[in-house]
PDB file of C-alpha atoms in Angstrom:
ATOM      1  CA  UNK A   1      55.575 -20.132   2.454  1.00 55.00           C
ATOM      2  CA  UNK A   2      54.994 -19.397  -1.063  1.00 57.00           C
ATOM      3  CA  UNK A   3      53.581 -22.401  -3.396  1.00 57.00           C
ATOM      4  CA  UNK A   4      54.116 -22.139  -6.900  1.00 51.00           C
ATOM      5  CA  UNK A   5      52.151 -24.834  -9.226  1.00 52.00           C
ATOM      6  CA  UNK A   6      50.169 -27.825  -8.994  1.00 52.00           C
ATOM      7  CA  UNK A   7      51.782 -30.502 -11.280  1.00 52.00           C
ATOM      8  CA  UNK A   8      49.481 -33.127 -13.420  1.00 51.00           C
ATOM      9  CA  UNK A   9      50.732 -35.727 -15.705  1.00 55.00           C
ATOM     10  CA  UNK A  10      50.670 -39.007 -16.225  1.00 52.00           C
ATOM     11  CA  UNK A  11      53.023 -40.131 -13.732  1.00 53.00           C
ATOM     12  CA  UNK A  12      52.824 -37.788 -10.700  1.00 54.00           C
ATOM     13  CA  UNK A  13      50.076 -35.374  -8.730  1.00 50.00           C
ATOM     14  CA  UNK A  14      51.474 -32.817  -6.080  1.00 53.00           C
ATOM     15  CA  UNK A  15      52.920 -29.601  -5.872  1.00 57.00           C
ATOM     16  CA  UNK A  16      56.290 -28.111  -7.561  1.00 57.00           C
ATOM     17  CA  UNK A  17      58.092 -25.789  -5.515  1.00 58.00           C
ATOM     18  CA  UNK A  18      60.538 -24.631  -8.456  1.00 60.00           C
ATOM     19  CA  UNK A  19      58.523 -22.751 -10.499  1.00 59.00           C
ATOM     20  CA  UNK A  20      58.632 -19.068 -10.802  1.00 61.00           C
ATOM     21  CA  UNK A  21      54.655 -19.017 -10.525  1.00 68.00           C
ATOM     22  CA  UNK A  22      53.068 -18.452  -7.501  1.00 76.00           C
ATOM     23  CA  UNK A  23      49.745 -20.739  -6.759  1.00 79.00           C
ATOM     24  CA  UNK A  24      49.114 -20.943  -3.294  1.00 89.00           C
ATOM     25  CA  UNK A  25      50.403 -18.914  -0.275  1.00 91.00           C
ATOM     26  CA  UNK A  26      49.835 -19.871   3.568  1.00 91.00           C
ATOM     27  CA  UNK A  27      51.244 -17.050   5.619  1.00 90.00           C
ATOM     28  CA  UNK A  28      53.161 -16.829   9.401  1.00 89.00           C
ATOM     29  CA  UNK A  29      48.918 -16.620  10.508  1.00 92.00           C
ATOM     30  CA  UNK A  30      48.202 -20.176   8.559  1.00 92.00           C
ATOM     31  CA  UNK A  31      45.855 -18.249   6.422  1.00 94.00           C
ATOM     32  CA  UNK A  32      45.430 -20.232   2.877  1.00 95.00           C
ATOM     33  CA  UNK A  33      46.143 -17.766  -0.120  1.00 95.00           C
ATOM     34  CA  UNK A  34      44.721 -18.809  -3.395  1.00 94.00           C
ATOM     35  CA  UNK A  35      45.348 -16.236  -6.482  1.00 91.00           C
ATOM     36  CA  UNK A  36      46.323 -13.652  -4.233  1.00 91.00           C
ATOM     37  CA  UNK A  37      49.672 -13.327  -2.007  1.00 90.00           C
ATOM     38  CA  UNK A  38      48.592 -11.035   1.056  1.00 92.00           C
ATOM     39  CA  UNK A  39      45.031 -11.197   3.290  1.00 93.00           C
ATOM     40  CA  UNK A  40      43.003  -8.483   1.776  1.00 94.00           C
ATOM     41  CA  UNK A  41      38.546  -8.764   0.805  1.00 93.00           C
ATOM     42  CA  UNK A  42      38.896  -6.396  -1.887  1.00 95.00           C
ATOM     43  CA  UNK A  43      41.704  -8.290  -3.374  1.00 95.00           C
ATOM     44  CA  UNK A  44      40.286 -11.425  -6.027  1.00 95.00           C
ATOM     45  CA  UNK A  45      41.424 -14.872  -5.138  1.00 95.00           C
ATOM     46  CA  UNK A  46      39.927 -17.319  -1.504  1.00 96.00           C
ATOM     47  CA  UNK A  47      41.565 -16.729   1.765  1.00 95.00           C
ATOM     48  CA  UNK A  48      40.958 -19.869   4.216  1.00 96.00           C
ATOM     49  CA  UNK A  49      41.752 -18.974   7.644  1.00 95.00           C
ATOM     50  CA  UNK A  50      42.669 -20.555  10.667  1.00 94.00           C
ATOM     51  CA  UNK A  51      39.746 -19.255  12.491  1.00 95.00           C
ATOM     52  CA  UNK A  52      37.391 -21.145  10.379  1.00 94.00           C
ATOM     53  CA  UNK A  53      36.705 -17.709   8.292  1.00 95.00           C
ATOM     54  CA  UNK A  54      36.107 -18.270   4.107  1.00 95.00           C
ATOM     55  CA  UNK A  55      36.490 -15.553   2.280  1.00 95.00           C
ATOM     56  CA  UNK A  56      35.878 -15.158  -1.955  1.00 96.00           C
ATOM     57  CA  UNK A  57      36.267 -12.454  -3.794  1.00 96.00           C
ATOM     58  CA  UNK A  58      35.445 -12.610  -7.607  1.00 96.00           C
ATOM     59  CA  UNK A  59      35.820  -9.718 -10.280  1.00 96.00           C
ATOM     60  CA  UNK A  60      32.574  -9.541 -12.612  1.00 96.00           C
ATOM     61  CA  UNK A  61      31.972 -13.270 -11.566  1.00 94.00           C
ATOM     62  CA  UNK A  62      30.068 -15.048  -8.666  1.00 95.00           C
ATOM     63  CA  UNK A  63      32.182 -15.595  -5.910  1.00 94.00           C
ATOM     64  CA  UNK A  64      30.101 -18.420  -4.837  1.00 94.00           C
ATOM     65  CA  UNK A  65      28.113 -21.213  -6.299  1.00 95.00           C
ATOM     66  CA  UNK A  66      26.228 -23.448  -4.559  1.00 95.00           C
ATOM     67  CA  UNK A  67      24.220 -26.634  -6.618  1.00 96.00           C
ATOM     68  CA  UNK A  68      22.333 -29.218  -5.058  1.00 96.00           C
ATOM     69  CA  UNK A  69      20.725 -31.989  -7.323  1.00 96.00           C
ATOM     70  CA  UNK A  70      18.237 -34.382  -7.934  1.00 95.00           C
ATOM     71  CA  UNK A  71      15.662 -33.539  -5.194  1.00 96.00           C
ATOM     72  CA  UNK A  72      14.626 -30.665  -3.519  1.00 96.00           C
ATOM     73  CA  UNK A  73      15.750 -29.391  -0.193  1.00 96.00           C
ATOM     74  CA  UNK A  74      18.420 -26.985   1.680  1.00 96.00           C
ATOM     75  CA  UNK A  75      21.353 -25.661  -0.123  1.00 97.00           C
ATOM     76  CA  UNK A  76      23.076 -23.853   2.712  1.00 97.00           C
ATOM     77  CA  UNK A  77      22.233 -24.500   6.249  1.00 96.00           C
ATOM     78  CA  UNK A  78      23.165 -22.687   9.160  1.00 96.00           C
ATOM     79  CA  UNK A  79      23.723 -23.651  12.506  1.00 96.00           C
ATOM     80  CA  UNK A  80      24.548 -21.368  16.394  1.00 96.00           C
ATOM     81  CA  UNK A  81      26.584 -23.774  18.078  1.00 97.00           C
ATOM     82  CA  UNK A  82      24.721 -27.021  17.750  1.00 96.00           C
ATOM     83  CA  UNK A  83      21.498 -25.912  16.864  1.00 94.00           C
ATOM     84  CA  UNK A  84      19.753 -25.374  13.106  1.00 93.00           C
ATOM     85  CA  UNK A  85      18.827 -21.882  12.791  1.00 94.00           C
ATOM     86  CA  UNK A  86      18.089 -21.982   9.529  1.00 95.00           C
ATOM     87  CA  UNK A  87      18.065 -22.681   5.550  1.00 97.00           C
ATOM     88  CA  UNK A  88      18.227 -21.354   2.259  1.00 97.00           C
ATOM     89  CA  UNK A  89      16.899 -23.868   0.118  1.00 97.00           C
ATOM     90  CA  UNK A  90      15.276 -24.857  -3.158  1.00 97.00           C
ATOM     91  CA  UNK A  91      11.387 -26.169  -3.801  1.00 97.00           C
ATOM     92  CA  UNK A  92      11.023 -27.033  -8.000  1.00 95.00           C
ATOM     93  CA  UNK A  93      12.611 -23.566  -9.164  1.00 95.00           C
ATOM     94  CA  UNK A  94      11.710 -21.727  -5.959  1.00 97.00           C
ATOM     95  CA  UNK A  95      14.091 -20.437  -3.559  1.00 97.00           C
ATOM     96  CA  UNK A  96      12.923 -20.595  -0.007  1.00 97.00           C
ATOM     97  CA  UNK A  97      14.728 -18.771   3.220  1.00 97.00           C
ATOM     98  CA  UNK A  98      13.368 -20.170   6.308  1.00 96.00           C
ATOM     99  CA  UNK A  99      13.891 -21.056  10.356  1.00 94.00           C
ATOM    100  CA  UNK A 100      12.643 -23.431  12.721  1.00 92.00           C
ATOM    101  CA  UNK A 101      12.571 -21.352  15.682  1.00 88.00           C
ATOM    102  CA  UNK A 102       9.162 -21.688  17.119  1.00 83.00           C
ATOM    103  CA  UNK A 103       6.634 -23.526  15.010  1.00 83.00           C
ATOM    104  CA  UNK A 104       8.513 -22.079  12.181  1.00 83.00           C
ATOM    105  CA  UNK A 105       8.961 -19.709   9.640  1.00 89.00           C
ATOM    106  CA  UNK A 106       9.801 -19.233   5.864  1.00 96.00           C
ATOM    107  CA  UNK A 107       9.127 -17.162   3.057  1.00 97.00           C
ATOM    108  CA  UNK A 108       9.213 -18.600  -0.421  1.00 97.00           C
ATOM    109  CA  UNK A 109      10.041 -16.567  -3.721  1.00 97.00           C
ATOM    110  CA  UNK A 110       8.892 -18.021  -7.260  1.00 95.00           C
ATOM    111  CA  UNK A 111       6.353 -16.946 -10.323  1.00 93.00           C
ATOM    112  CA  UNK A 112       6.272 -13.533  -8.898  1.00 95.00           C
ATOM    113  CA  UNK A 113       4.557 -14.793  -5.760  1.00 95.00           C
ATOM    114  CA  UNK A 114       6.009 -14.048  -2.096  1.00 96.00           C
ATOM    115  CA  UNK A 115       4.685 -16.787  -0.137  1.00 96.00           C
ATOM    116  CA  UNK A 116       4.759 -17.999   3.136  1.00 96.00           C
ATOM    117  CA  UNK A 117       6.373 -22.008   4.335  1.00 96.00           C
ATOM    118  CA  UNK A 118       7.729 -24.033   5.966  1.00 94.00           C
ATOM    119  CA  UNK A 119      11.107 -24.872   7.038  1.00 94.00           C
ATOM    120  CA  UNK A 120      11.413 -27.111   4.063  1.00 93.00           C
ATOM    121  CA  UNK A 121       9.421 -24.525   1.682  1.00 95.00           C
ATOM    122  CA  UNK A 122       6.119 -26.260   1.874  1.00 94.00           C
ATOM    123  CA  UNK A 123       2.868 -24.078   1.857  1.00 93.00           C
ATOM    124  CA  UNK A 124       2.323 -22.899   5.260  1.00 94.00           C
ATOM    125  CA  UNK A 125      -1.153 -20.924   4.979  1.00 94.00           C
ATOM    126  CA  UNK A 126      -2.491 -18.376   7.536  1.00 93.00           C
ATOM    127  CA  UNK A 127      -0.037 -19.296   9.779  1.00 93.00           C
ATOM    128  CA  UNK A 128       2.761 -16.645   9.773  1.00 93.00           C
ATOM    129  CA  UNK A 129       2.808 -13.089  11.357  1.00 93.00           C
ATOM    130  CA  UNK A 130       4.252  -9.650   9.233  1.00 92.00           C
ATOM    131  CA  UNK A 131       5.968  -8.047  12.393  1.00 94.00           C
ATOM    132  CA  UNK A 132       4.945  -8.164  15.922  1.00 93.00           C
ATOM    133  CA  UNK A 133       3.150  -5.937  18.167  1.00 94.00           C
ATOM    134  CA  UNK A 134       6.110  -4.072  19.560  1.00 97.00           C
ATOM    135  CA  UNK A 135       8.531  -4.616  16.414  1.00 96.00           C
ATOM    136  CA  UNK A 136       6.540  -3.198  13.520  1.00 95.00           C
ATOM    137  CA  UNK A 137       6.848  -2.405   9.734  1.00 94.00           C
ATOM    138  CA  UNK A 138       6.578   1.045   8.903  1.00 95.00           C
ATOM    139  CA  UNK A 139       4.753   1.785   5.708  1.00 94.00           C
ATOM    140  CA  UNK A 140       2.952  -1.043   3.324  1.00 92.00           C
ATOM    141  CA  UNK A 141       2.742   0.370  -0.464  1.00 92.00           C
ATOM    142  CA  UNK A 142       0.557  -1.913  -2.535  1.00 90.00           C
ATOM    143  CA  UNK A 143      -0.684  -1.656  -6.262  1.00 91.00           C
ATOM    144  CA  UNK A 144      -3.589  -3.993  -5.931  1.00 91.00           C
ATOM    145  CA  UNK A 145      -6.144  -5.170  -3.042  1.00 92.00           C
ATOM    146  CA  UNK A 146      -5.711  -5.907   0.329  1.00 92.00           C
ATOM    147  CA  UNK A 147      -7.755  -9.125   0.843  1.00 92.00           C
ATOM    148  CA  UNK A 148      -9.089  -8.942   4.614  1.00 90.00           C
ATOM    149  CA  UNK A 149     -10.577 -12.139   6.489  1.00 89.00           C
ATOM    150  CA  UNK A 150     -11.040 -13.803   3.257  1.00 92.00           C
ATOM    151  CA  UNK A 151      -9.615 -14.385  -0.214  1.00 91.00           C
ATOM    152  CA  UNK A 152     -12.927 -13.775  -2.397  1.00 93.00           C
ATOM    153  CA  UNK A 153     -13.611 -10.695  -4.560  1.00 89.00           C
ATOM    154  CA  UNK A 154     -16.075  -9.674  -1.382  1.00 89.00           C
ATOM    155  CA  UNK A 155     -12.546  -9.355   0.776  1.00 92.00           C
ATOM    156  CA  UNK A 156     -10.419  -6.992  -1.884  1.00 91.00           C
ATOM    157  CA  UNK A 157     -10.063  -3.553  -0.337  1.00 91.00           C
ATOM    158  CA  UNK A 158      -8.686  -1.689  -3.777  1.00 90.00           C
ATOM    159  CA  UNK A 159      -8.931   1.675  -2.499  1.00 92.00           C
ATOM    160  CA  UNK A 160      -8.438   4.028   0.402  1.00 93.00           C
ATOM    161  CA  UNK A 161      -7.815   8.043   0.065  1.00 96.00           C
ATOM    162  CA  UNK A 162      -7.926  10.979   2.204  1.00 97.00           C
ATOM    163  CA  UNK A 163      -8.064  14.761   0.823  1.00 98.00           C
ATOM    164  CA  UNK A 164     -10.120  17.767   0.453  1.00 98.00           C
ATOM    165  CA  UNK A 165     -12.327  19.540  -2.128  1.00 98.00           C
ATOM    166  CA  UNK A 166     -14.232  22.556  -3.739  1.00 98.00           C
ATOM    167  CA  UNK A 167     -17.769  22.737  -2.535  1.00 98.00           C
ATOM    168  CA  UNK A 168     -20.171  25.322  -5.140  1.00 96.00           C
ATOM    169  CA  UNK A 169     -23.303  26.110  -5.131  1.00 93.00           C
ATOM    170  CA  UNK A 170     -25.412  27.134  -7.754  1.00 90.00           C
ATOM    171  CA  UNK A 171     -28.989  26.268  -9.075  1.00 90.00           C
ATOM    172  CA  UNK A 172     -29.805  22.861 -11.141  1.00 90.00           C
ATOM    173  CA  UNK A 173     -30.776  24.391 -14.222  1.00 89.00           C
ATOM    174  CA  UNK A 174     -27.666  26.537 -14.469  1.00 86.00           C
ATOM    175  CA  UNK A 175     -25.001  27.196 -11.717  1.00 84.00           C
ATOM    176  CA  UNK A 176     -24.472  31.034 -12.329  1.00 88.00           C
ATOM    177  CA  UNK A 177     -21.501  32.731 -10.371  1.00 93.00           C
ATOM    178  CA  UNK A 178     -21.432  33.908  -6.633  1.00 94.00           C
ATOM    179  CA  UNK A 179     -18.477  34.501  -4.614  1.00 96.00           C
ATOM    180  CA  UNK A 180     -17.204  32.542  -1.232  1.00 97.00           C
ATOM    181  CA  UNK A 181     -15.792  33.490   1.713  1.00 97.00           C
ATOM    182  CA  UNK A 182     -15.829  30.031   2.980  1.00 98.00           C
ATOM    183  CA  UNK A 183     -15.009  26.702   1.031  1.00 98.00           C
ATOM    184  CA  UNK A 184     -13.880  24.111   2.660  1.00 98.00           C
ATOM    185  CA  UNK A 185     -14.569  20.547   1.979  1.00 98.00           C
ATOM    186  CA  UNK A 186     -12.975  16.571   3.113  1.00 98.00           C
ATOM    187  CA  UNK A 187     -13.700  13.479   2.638  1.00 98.00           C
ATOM    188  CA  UNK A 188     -12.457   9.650   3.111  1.00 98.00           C
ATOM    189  CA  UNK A 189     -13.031   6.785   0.943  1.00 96.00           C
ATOM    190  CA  UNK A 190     -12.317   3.873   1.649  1.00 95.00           C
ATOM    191  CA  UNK A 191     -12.913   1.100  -1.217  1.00 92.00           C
ATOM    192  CA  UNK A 192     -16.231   1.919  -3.100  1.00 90.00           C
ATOM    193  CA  UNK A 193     -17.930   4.205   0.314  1.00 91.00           C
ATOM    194  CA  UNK A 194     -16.913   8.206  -0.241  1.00 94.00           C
ATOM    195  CA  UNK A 195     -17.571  10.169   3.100  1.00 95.00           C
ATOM    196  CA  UNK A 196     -17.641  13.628   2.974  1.00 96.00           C
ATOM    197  CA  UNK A 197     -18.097  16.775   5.004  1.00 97.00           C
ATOM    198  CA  UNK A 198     -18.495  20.767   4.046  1.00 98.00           C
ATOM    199  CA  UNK A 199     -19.006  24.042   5.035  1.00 98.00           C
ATOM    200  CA  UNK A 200     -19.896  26.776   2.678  1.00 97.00           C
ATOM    201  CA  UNK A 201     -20.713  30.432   3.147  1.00 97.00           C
ATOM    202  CA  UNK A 202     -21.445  32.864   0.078  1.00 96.00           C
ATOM    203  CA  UNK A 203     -20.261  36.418  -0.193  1.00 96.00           C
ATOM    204  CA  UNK A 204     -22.429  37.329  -2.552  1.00 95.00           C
ATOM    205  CA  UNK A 205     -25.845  36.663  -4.172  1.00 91.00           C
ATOM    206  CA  UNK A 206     -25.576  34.105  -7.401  1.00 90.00           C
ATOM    207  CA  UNK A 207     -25.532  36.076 -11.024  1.00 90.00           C
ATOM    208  CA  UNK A 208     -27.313  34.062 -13.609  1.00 88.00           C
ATOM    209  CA  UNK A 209     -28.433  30.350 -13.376  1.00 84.00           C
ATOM    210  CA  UNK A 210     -31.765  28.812 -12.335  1.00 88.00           C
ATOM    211  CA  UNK A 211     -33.274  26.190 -10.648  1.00 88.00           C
ATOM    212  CA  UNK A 212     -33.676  24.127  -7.835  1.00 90.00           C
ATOM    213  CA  UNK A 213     -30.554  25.076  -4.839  1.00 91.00           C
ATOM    214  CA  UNK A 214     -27.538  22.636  -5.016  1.00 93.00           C
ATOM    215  CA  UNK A 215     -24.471  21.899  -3.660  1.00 95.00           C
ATOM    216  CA  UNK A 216     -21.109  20.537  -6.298  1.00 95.00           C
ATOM    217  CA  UNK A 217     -17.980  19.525  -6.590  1.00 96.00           C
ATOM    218  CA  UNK A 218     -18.241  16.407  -4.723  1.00 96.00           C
ATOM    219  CA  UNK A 219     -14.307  15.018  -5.290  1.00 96.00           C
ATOM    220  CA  UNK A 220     -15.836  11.479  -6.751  1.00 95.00           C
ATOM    221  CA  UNK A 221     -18.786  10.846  -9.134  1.00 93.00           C
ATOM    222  CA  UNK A 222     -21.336   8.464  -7.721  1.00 91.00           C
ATOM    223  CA  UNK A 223     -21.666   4.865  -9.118  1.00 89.00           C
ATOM    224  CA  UNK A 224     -24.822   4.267 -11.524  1.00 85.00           C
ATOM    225  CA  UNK A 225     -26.926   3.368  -9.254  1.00 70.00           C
ATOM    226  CA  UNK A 226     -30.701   2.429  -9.433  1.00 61.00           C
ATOM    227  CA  UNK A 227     -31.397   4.357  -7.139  1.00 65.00           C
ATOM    228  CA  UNK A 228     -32.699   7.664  -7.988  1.00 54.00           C
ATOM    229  CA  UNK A 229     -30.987   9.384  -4.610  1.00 63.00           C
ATOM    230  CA  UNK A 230     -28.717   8.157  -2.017  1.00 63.00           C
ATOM    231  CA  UNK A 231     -30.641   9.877   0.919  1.00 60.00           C
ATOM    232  CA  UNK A 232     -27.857   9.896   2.975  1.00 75.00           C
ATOM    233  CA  UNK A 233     -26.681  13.454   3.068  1.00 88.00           C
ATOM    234  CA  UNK A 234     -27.491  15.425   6.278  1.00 90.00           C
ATOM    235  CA  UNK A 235     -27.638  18.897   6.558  1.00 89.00           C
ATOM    236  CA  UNK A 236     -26.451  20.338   9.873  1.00 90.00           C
ATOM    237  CA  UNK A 237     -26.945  23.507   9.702  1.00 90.00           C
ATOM    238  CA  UNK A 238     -27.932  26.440   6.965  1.00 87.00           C
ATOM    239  CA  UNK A 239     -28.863  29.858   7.574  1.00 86.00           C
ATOM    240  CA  UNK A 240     -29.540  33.443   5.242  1.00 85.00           C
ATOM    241  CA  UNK A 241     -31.505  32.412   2.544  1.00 82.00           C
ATOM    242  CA  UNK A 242     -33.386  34.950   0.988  1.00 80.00           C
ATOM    243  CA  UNK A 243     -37.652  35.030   2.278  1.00 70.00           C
ATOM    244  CA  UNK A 244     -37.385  31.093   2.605  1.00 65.00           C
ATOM    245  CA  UNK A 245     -37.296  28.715   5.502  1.00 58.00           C
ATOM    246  CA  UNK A 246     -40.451  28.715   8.210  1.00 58.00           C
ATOM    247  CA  UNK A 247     -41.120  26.354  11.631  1.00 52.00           C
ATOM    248  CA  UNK A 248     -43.062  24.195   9.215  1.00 50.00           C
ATOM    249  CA  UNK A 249     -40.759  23.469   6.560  1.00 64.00           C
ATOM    250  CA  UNK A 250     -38.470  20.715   6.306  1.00 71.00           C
ATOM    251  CA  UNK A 251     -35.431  20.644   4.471  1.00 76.00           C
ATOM    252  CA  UNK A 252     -33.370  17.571   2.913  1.00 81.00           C
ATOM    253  CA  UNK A 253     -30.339  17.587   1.078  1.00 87.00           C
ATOM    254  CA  UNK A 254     -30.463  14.591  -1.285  1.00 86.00           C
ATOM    255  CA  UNK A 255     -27.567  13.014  -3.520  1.00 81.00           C
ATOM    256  CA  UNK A 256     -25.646  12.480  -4.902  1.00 89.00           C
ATOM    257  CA  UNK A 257     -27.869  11.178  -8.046  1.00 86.00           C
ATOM    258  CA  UNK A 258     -25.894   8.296 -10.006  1.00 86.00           C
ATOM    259  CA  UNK A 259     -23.445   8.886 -11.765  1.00 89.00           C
ATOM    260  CA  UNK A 260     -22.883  12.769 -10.455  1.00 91.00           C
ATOM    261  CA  UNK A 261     -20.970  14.657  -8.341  1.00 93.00           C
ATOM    262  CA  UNK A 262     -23.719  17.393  -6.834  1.00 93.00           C
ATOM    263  CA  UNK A 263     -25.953  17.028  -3.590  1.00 93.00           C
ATOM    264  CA  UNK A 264     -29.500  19.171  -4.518  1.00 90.00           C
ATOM    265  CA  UNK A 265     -31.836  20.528  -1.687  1.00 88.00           C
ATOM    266  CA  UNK A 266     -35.770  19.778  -1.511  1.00 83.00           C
ATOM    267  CA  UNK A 267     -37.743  20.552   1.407  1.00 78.00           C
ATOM    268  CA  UNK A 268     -41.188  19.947   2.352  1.00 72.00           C
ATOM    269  CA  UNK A 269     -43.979  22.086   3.644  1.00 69.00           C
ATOM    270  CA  UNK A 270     -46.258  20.731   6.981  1.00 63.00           C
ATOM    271  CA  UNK A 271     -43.441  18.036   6.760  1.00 58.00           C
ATOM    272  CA  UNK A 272     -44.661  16.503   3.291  1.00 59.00           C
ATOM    273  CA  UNK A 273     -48.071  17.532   2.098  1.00 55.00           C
ATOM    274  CA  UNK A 274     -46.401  20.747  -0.277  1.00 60.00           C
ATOM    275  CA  UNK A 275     -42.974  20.706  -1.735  1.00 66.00           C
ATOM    276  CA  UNK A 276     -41.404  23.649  -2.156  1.00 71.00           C
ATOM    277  CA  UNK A 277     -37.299  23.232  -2.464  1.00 80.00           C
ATOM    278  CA  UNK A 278     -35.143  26.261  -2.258  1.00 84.00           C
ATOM    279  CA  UNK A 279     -33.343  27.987  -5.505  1.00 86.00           C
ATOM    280  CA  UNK A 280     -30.649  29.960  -6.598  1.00 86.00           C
ATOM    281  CA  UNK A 281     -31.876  32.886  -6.851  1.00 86.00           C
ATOM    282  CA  UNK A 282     -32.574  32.818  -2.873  1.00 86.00           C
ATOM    283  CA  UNK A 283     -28.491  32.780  -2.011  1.00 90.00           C
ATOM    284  CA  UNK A 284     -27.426  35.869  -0.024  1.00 91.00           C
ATOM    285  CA  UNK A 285     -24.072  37.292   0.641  1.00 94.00           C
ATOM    286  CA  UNK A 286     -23.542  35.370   4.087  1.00 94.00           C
ATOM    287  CA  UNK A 287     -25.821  32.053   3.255  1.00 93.00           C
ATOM    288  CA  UNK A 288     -24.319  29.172   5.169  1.00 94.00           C
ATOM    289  CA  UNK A 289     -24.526  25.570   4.828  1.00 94.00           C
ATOM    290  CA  UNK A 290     -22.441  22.924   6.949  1.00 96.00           C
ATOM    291  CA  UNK A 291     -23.373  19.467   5.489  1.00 96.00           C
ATOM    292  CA  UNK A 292     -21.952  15.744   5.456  1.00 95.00           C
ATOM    293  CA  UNK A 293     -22.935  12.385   4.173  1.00 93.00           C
ATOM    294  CA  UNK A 294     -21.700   9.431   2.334  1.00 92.00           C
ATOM    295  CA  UNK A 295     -22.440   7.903  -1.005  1.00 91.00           C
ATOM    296  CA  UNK A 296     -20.909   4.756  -3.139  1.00 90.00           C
ATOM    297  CA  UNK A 297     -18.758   5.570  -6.272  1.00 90.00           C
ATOM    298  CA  UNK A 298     -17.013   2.778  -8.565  1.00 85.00           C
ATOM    299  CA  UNK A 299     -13.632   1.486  -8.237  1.00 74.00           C
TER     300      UNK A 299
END
């Protein structure tokens, strides 16, 4: 059955059946046509349907406006069966989705803050899970800090980076050249701490430079410290240095000093009485050095 126009004047309301204009359609399926004739999503115009089913379809428009005024509160609620499952609703100019399953749940969007709340929008603080121990969220990609176990400056984790680097070696006066037939450095930092590791093995003895022996390319420069040294840098292992290294010498590798990026050597005869710190000039072709440490840097 095929409607054609709503009549309006001043002495009648209803529906005129003898226009040429077609209004409102209810097909053989009691499905309510409005601005289309035949059941189709893609088509513009509201289908009502016997089955309960509302469909809108709008061209370049909204096909569905929902206002609530005066207070705040749900917009749209939604029910399974009998029973609330949930709400999309408005707090001041905040739009809140949220469920009461449980103790509830809700997140909150407004002044470029995601925020957790209630089932009414209210503030619901350190309350709410992010995914669930067998149902998790794959990656997390942030532009500021992660505040953990607190919300002071003391909390903010800004950083964290994995990668490798360079390690050279050269003298502290002047680095000179020398040839490598091993390289390899890594390292992990994770807010203001770098931790590194190398290994490094010359092929050849070091032209030019002078100096006391050190170690650079560390991938960060250290923060400017007080601190003359950070004496955390441990040296493993280092072999084939040219008439150096007896029982009774001990050897440290210091650094980095603030504000560098270079670990230097200094060791100590009768374990401190005489220093005497390897150089350059002392590299061989097959000195070795496997070395680690960690150091702070600034953000």
């Amino acid at each position: 059955m095929a409607l054609s126009k709503i009549v309006r004047d001043s002495l009648n309301t209803g529906i005129d059946d003898n226009s040429d204009a077609t209004a409102i359609t209810i097909d053989s399926s009691e499905t309510v046509l409005v601005g289309k004739t035949a059941t189709n999503y893609q088509t513009v115009g509201v289908e009502a349907k016997a089955n309960g089913s509302l469909w809108g379809t709008a061209d370049g428009n909204n096909p569905l406006i929902l206002v609530r005024k005066s207070s705040d509160g749900a917009v749209a609620q939604f029910y399974k069966d009998s029973t609330n499952v949930g709400s999309i609703g408005a707090v001041g100019t905040d739009v809140y989705l949220s469920s009461p399953s449980g103790n509830d749940a809700g997140v909150r969007l407004g002044n470029n803050i995601i925020r957790p709340c209630t089932t009414t929008g209210g503030s619901r603080d350190n309350a709410i899970d992010l995914g669930k121990s067998d149902t998790r969220f794959k990656d997390l990609y942030l532009g500021g800090n992660l505040y953990i176990g607190g919300t002071g400056s003391a909390n903010g984790l800004s950083d964290y980076e994995e990668g490798t680097w360079t390690p050279t070696i050269g003298g502290s006066s002047g680095t000179g050249t020398v040839s490598y037939s091993t390289q390899l450095g890594t390292y992990t930092k994770i807010g203001r701490v770098v931790t590194f590791h190398g290994q490094i093995t010359a092929s050849s003895t070091v032209s030019g430079g002078s100096g006391t022996l050190q170690i650079a390319g560390l991938p960060f420069a250290s923060s400017a410290s007080p601190m003359n040294w950070y004496a955390n840098a441990n040296l493993s292992y280092f072999g084939g240095l040219n008439s150096y290294g007896t029982e009774t010498d001990f050897v440290l590798l210091l650094g980095p000093t603030a504000s560098s990026t270079f670990l230097r050597f200094h060791a100590f005869v009768n374990r401190g009485d005489i220093s005497r710190s390897p150089t350059q000039a002392q590299i061989l072709s097959g000195s070795s050095f496997y070395f680690g440490g960690s150091y702070e840097t600034t953000l």
